[in-house]
Coordinates of C-alpha atoms in Angstrom, one line a residue:
M99 CA 21.3 -27.9 20.3
K100 CA 20.0 -29.0 16.7
A101 CA 18.4 -26.2 15.2
L102 CA 17.2 -25.0 11.5
V103 CA 19.8 -22.4 10.7
L104 CA 19.7 -19.9 8.1
E105 CA 23.6 -19.5 7.3
R106 CA 23.0 -17.0 4.6
K107 CA 20.5 -16.3 1.8
G108 CA 19.7 -19.5 0.2
E109 CA 21.6 -21.6 2.3
L110 CA 19.6 -23.7 5.5
K111 CA 21.7 -26.1 7.4
L112 CA 20.2 -28.3 10.3
R113 CA 22.9 -28.3 12.8
D114 CA 23.9 -28.0 16.3
I115 CA 24.0 -24.6 17.7
D116 CA 24.6 -22.8 21.3
L117 CA 21.5 -20.9 22.4
P118 CA 20.7 -19.5 25.8
L119 CA 18.7 -21.5 27.8
D120 CA 19.0 -19.9 31.3
V121 CA 15.7 -19.6 32.8
G122 CA 15.2 -16.1 34.7
V123 CA 12.7 -15.4 37.6
D124 CA 9.7 -14.4 35.4
D125 CA 10.5 -16.7 32.4
V126 CA 9.6 -20.4 31.2
K127 CA 11.5 -23.2 29.3
I128 CA 9.2 -24.7 26.6
A129 CA 9.9 -28.0 24.4
I130 CA 8.7 -26.9 21.4
D131 CA 6.1 -29.2 19.3
T132 CA 5.2 -27.6 16.4
V133 CA 6.6 -24.7 14.2
G134 CA 4.8 -22.9 11.3
V135 CA 6.7 -21.9 8.3
C136 CA 5.9 -18.0 7.7
G137 CA 6.1 -16.0 4.6
S138 CA 8.7 -13.8 6.6
D139 CA 10.8 -16.8 7.3
V140 CA 10.7 -18.2 3.7
H141 CA 11.3 -14.4 2.6
Y142 CA 14.4 -14.0 4.7
Y143 CA 15.6 -17.6 3.3
T144 CA 14.9 -16.7 -0.3
H145 CA 16.2 -12.9 -0.2
G146 CA 18.4 -12.4 3.0
A147 CA 16.3 -9.3 4.3
I148 CA 13.0 -7.8 4.8
G149 CA 13.7 -3.8 4.8
S150 CA 16.1 -2.8 6.9
F151 CA 16.5 -6.2 8.6
V152 CA 19.1 -8.2 7.1
V153 CA 20.4 -11.8 7.9
R154 CA 24.2 -10.8 8.6
E155 CA 25.0 -13.9 10.8
P156 CA 23.6 -17.4 10.9
M157 CA 20.1 -17.2 12.6
V158 CA 17.6 -19.6 13.8
L159 CA 14.3 -19.5 11.7
G160 CA 10.8 -19.9 13.3
H161 CA 8.3 -17.9 15.1
E162 CA 5.0 -19.6 15.0
A163 CA 5.0 -22.2 17.7
A164 CA 4.0 -24.2 20.3
G165 CA 5.0 -26.6 23.0
T166 CA 5.1 -27.7 26.9
V167 CA 6.5 -25.9 29.7
T168 CA 9.3 -28.0 31.2
E169 CA 10.6 -25.2 33.7
V170 CA 9.3 -22.1 35.3
G171 CA 10.8 -19.2 37.0
A172 CA 10.4 -18.4 40.7
G173 CA 8.4 -15.4 40.2
V174 CA 6.0 -17.3 37.3
K175 CA 2.0 -18.0 38.9
H176 CA 0.1 -18.5 36.0
L177 CA 2.0 -21.6 34.4
R178 CA 3.1 -25.1 35.5
V179 CA 5.5 -27.7 34.3
G180 CA 3.5 -29.7 31.9
D181 CA 1.3 -26.9 30.7
R182 CA 0.9 -26.9 26.9
V183 CA 1.3 -23.4 25.6
C184 CA 1.8 -20.9 22.4
M185 CA 4.2 -18.1 22.5
E186 CA 3.9 -14.6 21.4
P187 CA 6.9 -14.1 19.8
G188 CA 7.5 -10.3 20.1
V189 CA 9.0 -9.3 23.3
P190 CA 8.9 -5.4 23.8
N191 CA 10.7 -3.3 26.4
M192 CA 7.9 -3.0 28.8
S193 CA 9.0 0.4 30.3
S194 CA 9.1 1.9 26.6
R195 CA 6.8 4.7 25.6
A196 CA 5.0 2.5 23.1
S197 CA 4.5 -0.3 25.6
K198 CA 2.8 2.3 28.0
L199 CA 0.5 3.4 25.6
G200 CA -0.6 -0.4 24.7
I201 CA 1.2 -0.4 21.2
Y202 CA 4.1 -2.7 22.3
N203 CA 4.0 -4.1 18.9
V204 CA 5.2 -0.9 17.7
D205 CA 8.2 -0.4 20.1
P206 CA 11.4 0.1 18.4
D207 CA 13.2 -2.1 20.8
V208 CA 10.9 -5.2 20.6
R209 CA 12.9 -8.6 20.1
F210 CA 10.8 -10.5 17.8
W211 CA 11.7 -14.1 17.1
A212 CA 13.7 -15.0 13.5
T213 CA 14.1 -11.2 13.0
P214 CA 17.5 -10.6 12.7
P215 CA 19.5 -10.7 15.0
V216 CA 17.2 -12.5 17.0
H217 CA 17.0 -16.3 16.7
G218 CA 14.1 -18.0 16.2
V219 CA 12.3 -21.3 17.6
L220 CA 12.9 -24.0 15.3
T221 CA 14.9 -25.7 17.7
P222 CA 13.9 -28.4 20.3
S223 CA 14.1 -25.9 23.5
V224 CA 13.7 -22.2 23.9
V225 CA 13.1 -19.7 26.9
H226 CA 10.8 -17.2 26.8
P227 CA 8.9 -14.4 29.1
A228 CA 6.0 -16.3 30.7
A229 CA 3.9 -12.7 30.4
F230 CA 4.1 -13.7 26.7
T231 CA 3.4 -17.3 26.9
Y232 CA -0.2 -18.8 26.8
K233 CA -2.0 -22.0 28.3
L234 CA -3.7 -23.6 25.6
P235 CA -7.0 -24.9 26.6
D236 CA -7.7 -29.0 26.3
N237 CA -9.5 -28.8 22.9
V238 CA -6.9 -26.7 21.2
S239 CA -4.0 -29.1 19.5
F240 CA -0.3 -27.9 19.1
A241 CA -0.8 -27.7 15.5
E242 CA -3.8 -24.9 16.3
G243 CA -1.5 -23.2 18.9
A244 CA 1.2 -22.7 16.2
M245 CA -1.5 -20.9 14.5
V246 CA -2.3 -18.5 17.1
E247 CA 0.5 -16.1 15.7
P248 CA -0.7 -15.6 12.1
F249 CA -4.4 -15.8 13.3
A250 CA -3.7 -12.8 15.6
V251 CA -2.5 -10.5 12.8
G252 CA -6.2 -11.4 11.4
L253 CA -7.8 -10.2 14.6
Q254 CA -5.8 -7.0 14.8
A255 CA -7.0 -6.5 11.3
A256 CA -10.6 -6.9 12.3
T257 CA -9.9 -5.1 15.7
R258 CA -8.3 -1.7 13.7
A259 CA -11.4 -2.0 11.5
K260 CA -13.6 -1.3 14.3
I261 CA -16.5 -3.6 12.9
T262 CA -20.2 -2.8 13.2
P263 CA -22.4 -5.9 13.6
G264 CA -23.7 -6.6 9.8
D265 CA -21.0 -5.1 8.1
V266 CA -20.1 -6.5 4.6
A267 CA -16.2 -6.7 4.4
V268 CA -13.9 -7.6 1.3
V269 CA -10.2 -9.2 1.7
I270 CA -8.1 -8.9 -1.3
G271 CA -5.7 -11.8 -1.1
C272 CA -6.3 -15.4 -0.1
G273 CA -3.1 -16.5 1.6
P274 CA -3.0 -17.4 5.0
I275 CA -3.3 -14.0 6.5
G276 CA -6.2 -13.3 4.1
I277 CA -8.2 -16.2 5.0
M278 CA -7.4 -15.8 8.9
T279 CA -8.5 -12.0 8.6
A280 CA -11.7 -13.2 7.0
L281 CA -12.6 -15.3 9.9
A282 CA -11.7 -12.9 12.4
A283 CA -14.0 -10.3 10.5
L284 CA -16.6 -13.1 10.8
A285 CA -15.7 -13.4 14.4
G286 CA -16.0 -9.9 15.0
G287 CA -19.4 -9.2 13.7
C288 CA -19.3 -9.3 9.8
S289 CA -22.2 -10.5 8.3
K290 CA -20.6 -11.7 5.2
V291 CA -17.1 -11.5 3.8
L292 CA -15.7 -11.6 0.1
V293 CA -12.1 -12.8 -0.3
S294 CA -10.7 -12.2 -4.0
D295 CA -7.7 -13.9 -5.6
L296 CA -6.3 -15.4 -8.5
S297 CA -5.7 -18.9 -7.2
A298 CA -8.5 -21.0 -7.4
P299 CA -7.0 -23.6 -4.9
K300 CA -6.8 -21.3 -2.2
L301 CA -10.4 -19.8 -3.0
N302 CA -11.8 -23.4 -2.9
I303 CA -10.3 -23.6 0.8
A304 CA -11.7 -20.0 1.6
G305 CA -15.1 -20.9 0.3
Q306 CA -15.5 -23.9 2.5
Y307 CA -16.1 -21.5 5.4
S308 CA -19.9 -20.4 6.0
G309 CA -20.0 -16.6 5.3
I310 CA -16.9 -16.5 2.8
T311 CA -17.8 -15.8 -0.6
P312 CA -14.6 -16.4 -2.5
V313 CA -14.1 -14.3 -6.0
N314 CA -11.6 -15.7 -8.7
I315 CA -10.6 -12.1 -10.3
K316 CA -9.6 -14.2 -13.1
E317 CA -13.2 -14.8 -13.9
T318 CA -15.3 -11.8 -12.0
S319 CA -14.7 -8.3 -11.3
L320 CA -14.3 -7.7 -7.6
L321 CA -16.2 -4.4 -8.2
D322 CA -19.2 -6.4 -9.7
A323 CA -19.2 -8.9 -7.0
I324 CA -19.4 -6.0 -4.2
S325 CA -21.8 -3.8 -6.1
S326 CA -24.3 -7.2 -6.7
V327 CA -23.7 -7.9 -2.9
T328 CA -24.4 -4.2 -1.6
D329 CA -26.6 -2.8 -4.3
G330 CA -23.8 -0.7 -5.6
W331 CA -23.2 0.9 -2.2
G332 CA -19.6 -0.5 -1.6
A333 CA -18.2 -2.4 1.1
D334 CA -18.5 -1.4 4.5
I335 CA -14.2 -2.4 5.2
V336 CA -11.7 -3.3 2.7
F337 CA -8.6 -5.4 4.1
E338 CA -5.9 -5.2 1.7
A339 CA -3.9 -8.4 2.9
S340 CA -2.1 -9.0 -0.7
G341 CA 0.7 -7.1 -0.3
S342 CA 0.7 -6.4 -4.2
P343 CA 0.9 -2.9 -5.8
R344 CA -1.8 -3.7 -8.3
A345 CA -4.1 -4.3 -5.4
H346 CA -4.3 -0.8 -4.5
Q347 CA -5.1 0.6 -8.1
G348 CA -8.9 1.5 -7.9
I349 CA -9.3 0.3 -4.4
F350 CA -11.4 3.1 -3.3
D351 CA -13.7 2.4 -5.9
L352 CA -14.5 -0.8 -3.9
L353 CA -15.6 1.0 -0.8
R354 CA -18.5 2.8 0.3
P355 CA -18.4 6.1 1.2
G356 CA -17.2 6.5 5.1
G357 CA -16.0 3.2 5.1
A358 CA -12.7 1.6 6.1
L359 CA -9.3 0.5 4.3
V360 CA -7.4 -1.6 6.4
L361 CA -4.0 -2.1 5.2
V362 CA -2.3 -5.7 6.0
G363 CA -0.3 -6.6 3.4
L364 CA 3.3 -5.4 3.1
P365 CA 4.1 -4.1 -0.4
V366 CA 8.0 -4.7 -1.1
E367 CA 7.3 -2.6 -4.5
P368 CA 6.0 1.4 -4.2
V369 CA 2.1 1.8 -4.1
A370 CA 0.4 4.4 -5.9
F371 CA -2.0 5.8 -3.3
D372 CA -5.0 7.8 -4.5
V373 CA -5.3 10.7 -2.1
P374 CA -8.2 12.4 -4.0
A375 CA -10.4 9.4 -4.1
S376 CA -9.9 8.3 -0.6
I377 CA -10.6 12.2 0.5
F378 CA -14.1 12.4 -1.7
K379 CA -15.0 9.1 0.0
E380 CA -13.9 10.4 3.6
A381 CA -12.5 7.0 3.9
R382 CA -10.8 5.8 7.3
I383 CA -7.3 4.4 6.6
E384 CA -5.9 1.9 9.6
T385 CA -2.6 -0.1 9.6
V386 CA -1.5 -3.4 10.9
F387 CA 1.9 -4.0 12.4
R388 CA 1.7 -7.5 13.7
Y389 CA -0.3 -7.6 17.0
A390 CA -0.7 -6.1 20.3
N391 CA -2.9 -7.4 23.3
N392 CA -5.0 -10.0 21.5
Y393 CA -3.1 -13.2 21.8
D394 CA -5.3 -14.5 24.7
R395 CA -8.3 -13.3 22.7
A396 CA -7.1 -15.3 19.6
V397 CA -6.8 -18.6 21.9
N398 CA -10.3 -17.9 23.3
L399 CA -12.0 -18.1 19.7
I400 CA -10.0 -20.8 18.8
A401 CA -11.3 -22.7 21.6
S402 CA -14.6 -21.7 21.4
G403 CA -15.0 -23.4 18.1
K404 CA -16.2 -20.0 16.3
V405 CA -12.8 -19.9 14.4
D406 CA -11.7 -23.5 12.9
L407 CA -8.0 -22.9 11.4
K408 CA -7.6 -26.8 10.9
P409 CA -8.7 -26.8 7.5
L410 CA -5.6 -24.3 6.6
I411 CA -2.9 -26.4 7.6
T412 CA -1.8 -28.1 4.7
E413 CA 1.2 -30.4 5.6
T414 CA 3.2 -31.1 8.7
F415 CA 6.8 -32.3 8.3
A416 CA 9.4 -33.9 10.5
F417 CA 12.0 -31.8 12.3
N418 CA 14.6 -33.8 10.0
D419 CA 12.8 -32.4 7.0
S420 CA 12.8 -28.8 7.7
I421 CA 14.7 -27.9 4.8
A422 CA 12.6 -29.6 2.7
A423 CA 9.4 -27.7 4.4
F424 CA 11.2 -24.5 3.1
E425 CA 12.1 -25.8 -0.3
R426 CA 8.6 -26.6 -0.5
A427 CA 7.1 -23.3 0.9
A428 CA 9.6 -21.1 -1.0
K429 CA 7.7 -22.8 -4.4
G430 CA 4.5 -21.1 -3.5
L431 CA 2.3 -23.9 -4.4
P432 CA -1.2 -22.6 -5.0
E433 CA -2.5 -25.5 -3.0
D434 CA -0.6 -24.8 -0.2
V435 CA -2.0 -22.5 2.7
K436 CA 0.1 -23.6 6.2
L437 CA 3.1 -25.7 6.1
Q438 CA 4.2 -26.7 9.6
I439 CA 7.2 -28.7 11.4
R440 CA 6.8 -30.9 14.0
V441 CA 9.7 -30.4 16.0
S442 CA 9.1 -33.0 18.8
E443 CA 9.5 -36.9 18.5

């Protein structure tokens, strides 16, 4: 079966590869339609590793996916052949202590698509547990279905923030996850969300949404923008979604006393953390790793029309142009938010 294979750091090939397609009693087989290009996929391509996850042998990329069910296992009751679905890419050990606590996203044994040594889904067909496969409503396209995975990260962040209706939030970083965190915060009850970045094109996209105020920190102090909106009190919630160590400098100045700092972005360099500043404001600090128990809620929010992710899809590439899609993503063009690959003909 043809797939987009990361042979080693910096080398991609679109070639045939043997992948297991046996359908177990609780599994479904899915014909892949659309796959999003994620920053982690690109990082494996350009760096060959993310932390302790190192590409040591060829690996199929892709984990943001939607498609059509083509076969169901004998024990599957909620899905049928022909159903349009999206898939949660992390499969935990359901008997683990983490899973029993409801935090299966941090199960040490979780198998996550396109995370070494687990293959991803940039290939025409995959087999996946039905329990982590979700039917798409008729008004949700495959392209939107493939956006559920990154939106679930934003929804996890909004959930961890424990939003109170009317809260004012700030999102640092206007990449795909930053914008989706802002949209999730609005859906969760925030009255307004300020989103900061250096990229004018991305801020212009974020600013199209009602309730989001873009702040270009080349031109405006984020602290001044927050002070203006909150009469100097500070934001109720600050979401750090850039992963930049510089963003952590003075971050507690943005927060009101007793507010929440939610860490979403993953720095690749050490971060100086101002413990006294966090204590003086008795800040609540939350962290986000992927998502748990919110994939179906993400689908429902998109279907309701309260969250529109379509403006975030910059371009869709044909499967045969997958390598070009990754080369484009690796450039990090300021006008690009989300690139997708259409696997089906």
